[in-house]
Amino acid sequence: MMAHHPSSVALAIPSWLGQRVALVDGTARTGDEEQMRLVLELAAENSRRGGGPFAAAIFTSSGELVAAGVNRVVPDSAPIAHAEIVAIATAGQRVGTWNLRSVGDLTLVSSTEPCAMCMGAVPWSGVRSLVIGARDADARSAGFDEGNKPDDWPEHLASLGIDVRVDVLRPAAAAVLADYAASGGPIYNG
């Protein structure tokens, strides 16, 4: 039974994330590993604060943070509030366009290989690069169902002009997922 019918839907970042992002705003983080370290810090913090063990961020080619997102599925009762979706939506709002490609070569850095839903959002967002920490197998080992993705998804994204780089700090990224599962965090699958 439904409690009420909302008249609007919003994806919001938690206040702690806004404060954390403000601390690094304007600071260039160059290189995949440096950017991934920030994303993994956000994923671990989100887990500690009752969110899912996932984070994502979008960076300019010079390493400036455009936007960050964390998984808000459980705390916001929003099945689509995955970290990548929140980061992409926040970036669009921040730069004022639905087409992120129109503002330059942006990179989406994700703590974990995007699930089927988020993978679909990557080309629609307009990012030029996707950087991944943990892989699908790591998420599944923690109990998450990442959905059905074609085996050739990296080649498909490459054919669309999106550079894919995988396994960036993978052991540390997989540890965030394993720690979440070991702590008894809710495993939310459809």
CSV table of C-alpha atoms in Angstrom, one decimal:
chain,number,residue,atom,x,y,z
A,1,MET,CA,0.0,0.0,0.0
A,2,MET,CA,1.3,3.4,-0.9
A,3,ALA,CA,1.7,6.0,1.8
A,4,HIS,CA,1.4,9.1,-0.4
A,5,HIS,CA,1.9,10.3,-4.0
A,6,PRO,CA,4.8,12.7,-4.3
A,7,SER,CA,4.3,15.6,-6.7
A,8,SER,CA,7.9,15.8,-7.6
A,9,VAL,CA,11.0,13.7,-7.6
A,10,ALA,CA,14.5,15.0,-6.7
A,11,LEU,CA,17.9,13.4,-6.4
A,12,ALA,CA,19.8,15.2,-3.6
A,13,ILE,CA,23.2,14.7,-2.3
A,14,PRO,CA,23.5,14.4,1.5
A,15,SER,CA,24.8,17.4,3.3
A,16,TRP,CA,28.0,15.7,4.4
A,17,LEU,CA,28.9,15.1,0.7
A,18,GLY,CA,28.2,18.7,-0.2
A,19,GLN,CA,30.5,19.8,2.6
A,20,ARG,CA,33.2,17.3,1.5
A,21,VAL,CA,33.0,18.4,-2.1
A,22,ALA,CA,33.2,22.1,-1.1
A,23,LEU,CA,36.6,21.3,0.6
A,24,VAL,CA,38.1,20.0,-2.7
A,25,ASP,CA,36.3,22.3,-5.1
A,26,GLY,CA,38.9,24.1,-7.3
A,27,THR,CA,41.6,21.6,-6.4
A,28,ALA,CA,42.9,19.7,-9.4
A,29,ARG,CA,43.2,15.9,-9.0
A,30,THR,CA,45.2,14.7,-11.9
A,31,GLY,CA,45.4,11.1,-12.9
A,32,ASP,CA,43.0,8.2,-12.5
A,33,GLU,CA,44.4,6.9,-9.2
A,34,GLU,CA,44.2,10.3,-7.5
A,35,GLN,CA,40.6,10.8,-8.7
A,36,MET,CA,39.7,7.2,-7.7
A,37,ARG,CA,41.1,7.8,-4.2
A,38,LEU,CA,38.6,10.6,-3.6
A,39,VAL,CA,35.8,8.5,-5.0
A,40,LEU,CA,36.7,5.6,-2.7
A,41,GLU,CA,36.8,7.9,0.3
A,42,LEU,CA,33.3,9.0,-0.6
A,43,ALA,CA,32.0,5.4,-1.1
A,44,ALA,CA,33.4,4.4,2.3
A,45,GLU,CA,32.0,7.4,4.1
A,46,ASN,CA,28.6,6.9,2.5
A,47,SER,CA,28.6,3.3,3.8
A,48,ARG,CA,29.4,4.5,7.3
A,49,ARG,CA,26.5,6.9,7.1
A,50,GLY,CA,23.9,4.4,6.0
A,51,GLY,CA,24.1,4.7,2.2
A,52,GLY,CA,25.3,2.1,-0.2
A,53,PRO,CA,29.0,1.3,-0.8
A,54,PHE,CA,29.2,3.2,-4.1
A,55,ALA,CA,30.4,6.6,-5.2
A,56,ALA,CA,31.1,8.3,-8.5
A,57,ALA,CA,32.5,11.7,-9.6
A,58,ILE,CA,32.9,13.7,-12.8
A,59,PHE,CA,36.2,15.5,-13.5
A,60,THR,CA,37.3,17.9,-16.2
A,61,SER,CA,40.3,17.0,-18.4
A,62,SER,CA,42.5,19.2,-16.1
A,63,GLY,CA,41.3,17.2,-13.0
A,64,GLU,CA,38.8,19.7,-11.5
A,65,LEU,CA,35.9,18.1,-9.8
A,66,VAL,CA,32.6,18.9,-11.5
A,67,ALA,CA,30.2,16.8,-9.4
A,68,ALA,CA,30.1,13.8,-7.1
A,69,GLY,CA,27.4,11.4,-6.2
A,70,VAL,CA,26.9,8.6,-3.8
A,71,ASN,CA,24.4,5.8,-3.7
A,72,ARG,CA,21.1,7.0,-2.1
A,73,VAL,CA,18.9,4.0,-2.8
A,74,VAL,CA,18.1,3.0,0.7
A,75,PRO,CA,18.2,6.3,2.6
A,76,ASP,CA,16.1,8.1,0.0
A,77,SER,CA,13.8,5.1,-1.0
A,78,ALA,CA,14.8,5.8,-4.6
A,79,PRO,CA,15.7,2.7,-6.7
A,80,ILE,CA,17.4,4.8,-9.4
A,81,ALA,CA,19.6,6.8,-7.0
A,82,HIS,CA,22.8,5.0,-7.9
A,83,ALA,CA,26.0,6.9,-7.5
A,84,GLU,CA,26.6,7.4,-11.2
A,85,ILE,CA,23.1,8.6,-11.8
A,86,VAL,CA,23.4,11.1,-8.9
A,87,ALA,CA,26.8,12.3,-10.2
A,88,ILE,CA,25.6,12.7,-13.8
A,89,ALA,CA,22.4,14.6,-12.7
A,90,THR,CA,24.4,16.8,-10.4
A,91,ALA,CA,27.0,17.6,-13.1
A,92,GLY,CA,24.2,18.5,-15.5
A,93,GLN,CA,22.6,20.8,-13.0
A,94,ARG,CA,25.9,22.4,-12.1
A,95,VAL,CA,27.0,23.2,-15.6
A,96,GLY,CA,23.5,23.9,-16.9
A,97,THR,CA,23.1,21.4,-19.7
A,98,TRP,CA,21.9,17.8,-20.2
A,99,ASN,CA,24.8,17.3,-22.7
A,100,LEU,CA,28.0,17.1,-20.7
A,101,ARG,CA,30.0,16.7,-23.8
A,102,SER,CA,29.2,20.3,-24.8
A,103,VAL,CA,31.2,21.6,-21.9
A,104,GLY,CA,34.4,19.6,-22.6
A,105,ASP,CA,36.0,16.3,-22.2
A,106,LEU,CA,34.7,15.0,-18.9
A,107,THR,CA,35.6,11.7,-17.1
A,108,LEU,CA,33.2,9.7,-15.0
A,109,VAL,CA,35.1,7.9,-12.2
A,110,SER,CA,33.1,5.1,-10.6
A,111,SER,CA,34.0,3.1,-7.5
A,112,THR,CA,32.5,0.1,-9.1
A,113,GLU,CA,31.7,-1.0,-12.6
A,114,PRO,CA,28.3,0.5,-13.4
A,115,CYS,CA,25.3,-1.7,-13.2
A,116,ALA,CA,23.1,-2.3,-16.2
A,117,MET,CA,21.0,0.9,-15.5
A,118,CYS,CA,24.0,3.1,-15.0
A,119,MET,CA,25.9,1.6,-17.9
A,120,GLY,CA,23.0,2.9,-20.1
A,121,ALA,CA,23.4,6.4,-18.7
A,122,VAL,CA,27.1,6.7,-19.5
A,123,PRO,CA,26.8,7.4,-23.2
A,124,TRP,CA,23.6,9.5,-22.7
A,125,SER,CA,25.6,11.7,-20.3
A,126,GLY,CA,28.2,12.8,-22.8
A,127,VAL,CA,31.3,11.9,-20.8
A,128,ARG,CA,34.4,11.1,-22.8
A,129,SER,CA,35.9,8.6,-20.4
A,130,LEU,CA,34.8,6.1,-17.8
A,131,VAL,CA,37.2,5.0,-15.1
A,132,ILE,CA,36.3,2.0,-12.9
A,133,GLY,CA,37.6,0.6,-9.6
A,134,ALA,CA,35.9,-2.6,-8.5
A,135,ARG,CA,34.5,-4.9,-11.2
A,136,ASP,CA,31.1,-6.5,-11.6
A,137,ALA,CA,32.4,-9.7,-10.0
A,138,ASP,CA,33.4,-7.8,-6.9
A,139,ALA,CA,29.9,-6.3,-6.5
A,140,ARG,CA,28.3,-9.7,-7.0
A,141,SER,CA,30.7,-11.2,-4.4
A,142,ALA,CA,29.3,-8.7,-1.9
A,143,GLY,CA,25.8,-9.8,-2.9
A,144,PHE,CA,24.7,-7.1,-5.4
A,145,ASP,CA,23.0,-8.0,-8.6
A,146,GLU,CA,24.4,-5.7,-11.3
A,147,GLY,CA,21.9,-6.7,-14.0
A,148,ASN,CA,22.5,-8.1,-17.4
A,149,LYS,CA,25.2,-6.3,-19.4
A,150,PRO,CA,26.7,-7.5,-22.7
A,151,ASP,CA,30.2,-8.9,-22.4
A,152,ASP,CA,31.4,-6.4,-25.0
A,153,TRP,CA,30.2,-3.3,-23.2
A,154,PRO,CA,33.8,-1.8,-23.2
A,155,GLU,CA,34.0,-2.1,-26.9
A,156,HIS,CA,30.6,-0.7,-27.4
A,157,LEU,CA,31.4,2.4,-25.3
A,158,ALA,CA,34.7,2.7,-27.2
A,159,SER,CA,32.8,2.7,-30.5
A,160,LEU,CA,30.8,5.7,-29.2
A,161,GLY,CA,34.1,7.6,-28.4
A,162,ILE,CA,34.2,6.8,-24.7
A,163,ASP,CA,37.5,5.7,-23.4
A,164,VAL,CA,37.2,2.9,-20.7
A,165,ARG,CA,39.9,2.3,-18.1
A,166,VAL,CA,39.3,-0.5,-15.6
A,167,ASP,CA,40.8,-1.9,-12.4
A,168,VAL,CA,42.0,1.4,-11.1
A,169,LEU,CA,42.8,0.7,-7.4
A,170,ARG,CA,40.6,-2.4,-7.8
A,171,PRO,CA,41.7,-4.1,-4.5
A,172,ALA,CA,40.9,-1.0,-2.5
A,173,ALA,CA,37.6,-0.5,-4.3
A,174,ALA,CA,36.6,-4.2,-3.8
A,175,ALA,CA,37.5,-3.8,-0.1
A,176,VAL,CA,34.9,-1.1,0.2
A,177,LEU,CA,32.2,-3.5,-1.1
A,178,ALA,CA,33.5,-6.4,1.1
A,179,ASP,CA,33.6,-4.2,4.2
A,180,TYR,CA,30.0,-3.1,3.6
A,181,ALA,CA,28.8,-6.6,3.2
A,182,ALA,CA,30.7,-7.8,6.3
A,183,SER,CA,29.2,-5.0,8.3
A,184,GLY,CA,25.7,-6.2,7.5
A,185,GLY,CA,24.7,-3.3,5.3
A,186,PRO,CA,21.5,-3.9,3.4
A,187,ILE,CA,21.9,-5.7,0.0
A,188,TYR,CA,19.2,-4.2,-2.2
A,189,ASN,CA,18.4,-6.0,-5.4
A,190,GLY,CA,15.3,-5.9,-7.5
